[in-house]
């Protein structure tokens, strides 16, 4: 080696000033999550509650007889009331006969009810305990019920609603 050149060693080198800086990082933030376990538990409890209550309510229901094939009621054995639709009119046409015979009852609810009760009472006096209501297909159900309620005011009558049997 040459005498004029010397390589300083690491131990001979001046050490630079080492700055130690401590940096504090905040902990990583967790995204808030909702625990839905209690919500699921409550849903199942409500479901069980409603199932138990529904079955208890069904036990108190009235058992209805099974439907049977009906027998025909002839107009000769019954007081027949025919109800026909009148487009644009407030009330349907009500006839106290089998079919559209004669004049319909006036368009007054009280007058119609009184006339129906009188006709049914007259039929009961003649031995007819059945009231047969024939209504066109386009007549509203509420009108048929209203007429049936009027006819049902007479004690001892049985109400029948006429239907057409489709083969």
mmCIF file of C-alpha atoms in Angstrom:
data_model
loop_
_atom_site.group_PDB
_atom_site.id
_atom_site.type_symbol
_atom_site.label_atom_id
_atom_site.label_comp_id
_atom_site.label_asym_id
_atom_site.label_seq_id
_atom_site.Cartn_x
_atom_site.Cartn_y
_atom_site.Cartn_z
ATOM 1 C CA UNK A 1 0.000 0.000 0.000
ATOM 2 C CA UNK A 2 1.074 3.339 -0.521
ATOM 3 C CA UNK A 3 2.085 5.359 2.322
ATOM 4 C CA UNK A 4 0.544 8.625 1.269
ATOM 5 C CA UNK A 5 -2.970 7.425 0.930
ATOM 6 C CA UNK A 6 -4.896 6.246 3.857
ATOM 7 C CA UNK A 7 -8.477 5.106 3.853
ATOM 8 C CA UNK A 8 -10.308 6.122 6.932
ATOM 9 C CA UNK A 9 -12.127 3.368 8.658
ATOM 10 C CA UNK A 10 -15.704 3.559 9.726
ATOM 11 C CA UNK A 11 -14.707 3.897 13.320
ATOM 12 C CA UNK A 12 -12.701 7.005 12.479
ATOM 13 C CA UNK A 13 -15.564 8.711 10.629
ATOM 14 C CA UNK A 14 -17.533 11.302 12.501
ATOM 15 C CA UNK A 15 -21.047 10.104 13.132
ATOM 16 C CA UNK A 16 -23.756 12.317 11.778
ATOM 17 C CA UNK A 17 -26.296 13.620 14.204
ATOM 18 C CA UNK A 18 -29.045 11.110 14.216
ATOM 19 C CA UNK A 19 -32.350 12.629 14.984
ATOM 20 C CA UNK A 20 -34.767 10.221 16.371
ATOM 21 C CA UNK A 21 -38.292 11.321 15.903
ATOM 22 C CA UNK A 22 -41.076 9.302 17.334
ATOM 23 C CA UNK A 23 -44.248 9.606 15.359
ATOM 24 C CA UNK A 24 -47.519 8.375 16.799
ATOM 25 C CA UNK A 25 -49.999 7.088 14.314
ATOM 26 C CA UNK A 26 -53.617 6.795 15.374
ATOM 27 C CA UNK A 27 -54.814 3.225 15.396
ATOM 28 C CA UNK A 28 -56.571 2.195 12.213
ATOM 29 C CA UNK A 29 -60.225 3.091 12.425
ATOM 30 C CA UNK A 30 -62.663 0.260 12.245
ATOM 31 C CA UNK A 31 -65.760 0.829 10.204
ATOM 32 C CA UNK A 32 -68.763 0.722 12.521
ATOM 33 C CA UNK A 33 -70.790 -2.410 11.947
ATOM 34 C CA UNK A 34 -74.249 -2.998 13.237
ATOM 35 C CA UNK A 35 -74.841 -6.248 15.017
ATOM 36 C CA UNK A 36 -78.205 -7.483 13.702
ATOM 37 C CA UNK A 37 -78.338 -10.588 15.851
ATOM 38 C CA UNK A 38 -80.833 -9.051 18.333
ATOM 39 C CA UNK A 39 -82.972 -7.871 15.412
ATOM 40 C CA UNK A 40 -83.095 -11.399 13.993
ATOM 41 C CA UNK A 41 -83.942 -12.774 17.443
ATOM 42 C CA UNK A 42 -86.831 -10.326 17.803
ATOM 43 C CA UNK A 43 -88.091 -11.191 14.312
ATOM 44 C CA UNK A 44 -88.206 -14.889 15.158
ATOM 45 C CA UNK A 45 -89.917 -14.200 18.479
ATOM 46 C CA UNK A 46 -92.589 -12.116 16.748
ATOM 47 C CA UNK A 47 -93.055 -14.794 14.104
ATOM 48 C CA UNK A 48 -93.531 -17.470 16.757
ATOM 49 C CA UNK A 49 -95.931 -15.224 18.682
ATOM 50 C CA UNK A 50 -98.133 -14.612 15.640
ATOM 51 C CA UNK A 51 -98.116 -18.294 14.656
ATOM 52 C CA UNK A 52 -99.238 -19.340 18.135
ATOM 53 C CA UNK A 53 -101.947 -16.656 18.279
ATOM 54 C CA UNK A 54 -103.233 -17.459 14.795
ATOM 55 C CA UNK A 55 -103.697 -21.147 15.505
ATOM 56 C CA UNK A 56 -105.487 -20.304 18.759
ATOM 57 C CA UNK A 57 -107.817 -17.957 16.889
ATOM 58 C CA UNK A 58 -108.615 -20.621 14.304
ATOM 59 C CA UNK A 59 -109.689 -23.076 16.984
ATOM 60 C CA UNK A 60 -112.561 -20.774 17.963
ATOM 61 C CA UNK A 61 -113.924 -20.573 14.413
ATOM 62 C CA UNK A 62 -117.357 -21.931 13.667
ATOM 63 C CA UNK A 63 -117.400 -25.148 11.680
ATOM 64 C CA UNK A 64 -119.597 -24.654 8.668
ATOM 65 C CA UNK A 65 -121.480 -27.498 6.982
ATOM 66 C CA UNK A 66 -120.109 -28.720 3.668
ATOM 67 C CA UNK A 67 -121.669 -27.398 0.488
ATOM 68 C CA UNK A 68 -124.368 -29.583 -0.993
ATOM 69 C CA UNK A 69 -125.899 -29.653 -4.393
ATOM 70 C CA UNK A 70 -129.047 -27.554 -4.144
ATOM 71 C CA UNK A 71 -132.490 -28.404 -5.352
ATOM 72 C CA UNK A 72 -134.445 -26.136 -7.620
ATOM 73 C CA UNK A 73 -137.036 -23.789 -6.207
ATOM 74 C CA UNK A 74 -139.931 -23.260 -8.546
ATOM 75 C CA UNK A 75 -141.580 -19.875 -8.960
ATOM 76 C CA UNK A 76 -144.941 -21.428 -8.095
ATOM 77 C CA UNK A 77 -143.676 -22.294 -4.602
ATOM 78 C CA UNK A 78 -142.014 -18.939 -3.850
ATOM 79 C CA UNK A 79 -142.433 -15.189 -3.834
ATOM 80 C CA UNK A 80 -140.259 -14.119 -6.780
ATOM 81 C CA UNK A 81 -138.486 -10.758 -6.907
ATOM 82 C CA UNK A 82 -136.699 -9.885 -10.156
ATOM 83 C CA UNK A 83 -133.933 -7.280 -10.201
ATOM 84 C CA UNK A 84 -132.866 -5.842 -13.554
ATOM 85 C CA UNK A 85 -130.071 -3.406 -14.241
ATOM 86 C CA UNK A 86 -130.867 -0.001 -15.688
ATOM 87 C CA UNK A 87 -127.746 1.671 -17.101
ATOM 88 C CA UNK A 88 -127.455 5.249 -15.899
ATOM 89 C CA UNK A 89 -130.174 4.890 -13.248
ATOM 90 C CA UNK A 90 -129.514 5.326 -9.540
ATOM 91 C CA UNK A 91 -131.260 2.099 -8.545
ATOM 92 C CA UNK A 92 -131.940 -1.100 -10.487
ATOM 93 C CA UNK A 93 -135.463 -1.963 -11.610
ATOM 94 C CA UNK A 94 -137.206 -4.183 -9.030
ATOM 95 C CA UNK A 95 -140.185 -6.272 -10.184
ATOM 96 C CA UNK A 96 -142.434 -8.215 -7.814
ATOM 97 C CA UNK A 97 -142.889 -10.962 -10.393
ATOM 98 C CA UNK A 98 -141.011 -13.694 -12.217
ATOM 99 C CA UNK A 99 -139.309 -11.681 -14.943
ATOM 100 C CA UNK A 100 -139.793 -8.127 -16.133
ATOM 101 C CA UNK A 101 -143.561 -8.177 -15.915
ATOM 102 C CA UNK A 102 -145.536 -5.074 -15.071
ATOM 103 C CA UNK A 103 -144.079 -1.834 -13.829
ATOM 104 C CA UNK A 104 -140.961 -1.779 -11.657
ATOM 105 C CA UNK A 105 -141.081 -0.385 -8.149
ATOM 106 C CA UNK A 106 -140.418 3.367 -7.805
ATOM 107 C CA UNK A 107 -136.842 4.651 -7.430
ATOM 108 C CA UNK A 108 -137.177 5.338 -3.714
ATOM 109 C CA UNK A 109 -135.396 3.106 -1.197
ATOM 110 C CA UNK A 110 -138.095 3.343 1.484
ATOM 111 C CA UNK A 111 -140.926 2.773 -0.986
ATOM 112 C CA UNK A 112 -139.148 -0.259 -2.478
ATOM 113 C CA UNK A 113 -138.494 -1.737 0.977
ATOM 114 C CA UNK A 114 -142.131 -1.287 2.058
ATOM 115 C CA UNK A 115 -143.434 -2.818 -1.195
ATOM 116 C CA UNK A 116 -141.089 -5.815 -0.866
ATOM 117 C CA UNK A 117 -142.135 -6.415 2.762
ATOM 118 C CA UNK A 118 -145.844 -6.221 1.796
ATOM 119 C CA UNK A 119 -145.354 -8.623 -1.131
ATOM 120 C CA UNK A 120 -143.484 -11.141 1.042
ATOM 121 C CA UNK A 121 -146.111 -10.890 3.807
ATOM 122 C CA UNK A 122 -148.847 -11.522 1.218
ATOM 123 C CA UNK A 123 -146.893 -14.553 -0.066
ATOM 124 C CA UNK A 124 -146.499 -15.927 3.463
ATOM 125 C CA UNK A 125 -150.252 -15.500 3.984
ATOM 126 C CA UNK A 126 -150.768 -17.659 0.846
ATOM 127 C CA UNK A 127 -148.430 -20.343 2.230
ATOM 128 C CA UNK A 128 -145.227 -19.383 0.370
ATOM 129 C CA UNK A 129 -142.376 -19.309 2.872
ATOM 130 C CA UNK A 130 -139.604 -19.053 0.247
ATOM 131 C CA UNK A 131 -138.399 -15.791 -1.317
ATOM 132 C CA UNK A 132 -136.546 -16.236 -4.616
ATOM 133 C CA UNK A 133 -134.485 -13.267 -5.809
ATOM 134 C CA UNK A 134 -133.515 -13.290 -9.488
ATOM 135 C CA UNK A 135 -130.944 -10.683 -10.432
ATOM 136 C CA UNK A 136 -129.281 -9.952 -13.739
ATOM 137 C CA UNK A 137 -125.550 -10.505 -13.955
ATOM 138 C CA UNK A 138 -124.793 -6.761 -14.106
ATOM 139 C CA UNK A 139 -126.707 -5.869 -10.928
ATOM 140 C CA UNK A 140 -124.385 -4.904 -8.084
ATOM 141 C CA UNK A 141 -124.182 -7.266 -5.126
ATOM 142 C CA UNK A 142 -125.049 -4.492 -2.699
ATOM 143 C CA UNK A 143 -128.430 -4.013 -4.371
ATOM 144 C CA UNK A 144 -129.225 -7.722 -4.105
ATOM 145 C CA UNK A 145 -128.238 -7.673 -0.422
ATOM 146 C CA UNK A 146 -130.423 -4.606 0.181
ATOM 147 C CA UNK A 147 -133.437 -6.371 -1.367
ATOM 148 C CA UNK A 148 -132.689 -9.589 0.551
ATOM 149 C CA UNK A 149 -132.521 -7.610 3.809
ATOM 150 C CA UNK A 150 -135.921 -6.081 3.084
ATOM 151 C CA UNK A 151 -137.427 -9.493 2.305
ATOM 152 C CA UNK A 152 -135.803 -11.001 5.381
ATOM 153 C CA UNK A 153 -137.683 -8.638 7.679
ATOM 154 C CA UNK A 154 -140.715 -10.912 7.458
ATOM 155 C CA UNK A 155 -140.371 -13.707 10.025
ATOM 156 C CA UNK A 156 -140.447 -17.313 8.849
ATOM 157 C CA UNK A 157 -139.169 -16.843 5.288
ATOM 158 C CA UNK A 158 -136.198 -18.539 3.642
ATOM 159 C CA UNK A 159 -134.197 -16.545 1.114
ATOM 160 C CA UNK A 160 -132.847 -18.054 -2.101
ATOM 161 C CA UNK A 161 -130.734 -16.318 -4.720
ATOM 162 C CA UNK A 162 -131.284 -17.640 -8.221
ATOM 163 C CA UNK A 163 -128.223 -18.720 -10.211
ATOM 164 C CA UNK A 164 -127.892 -20.199 -13.646
ATOM 165 C CA UNK A 165 -126.348 -23.634 -13.673
ATOM 166 C CA UNK A 166 -123.652 -23.989 -16.308
ATOM 167 C CA UNK A 167 -123.164 -27.436 -17.808
#
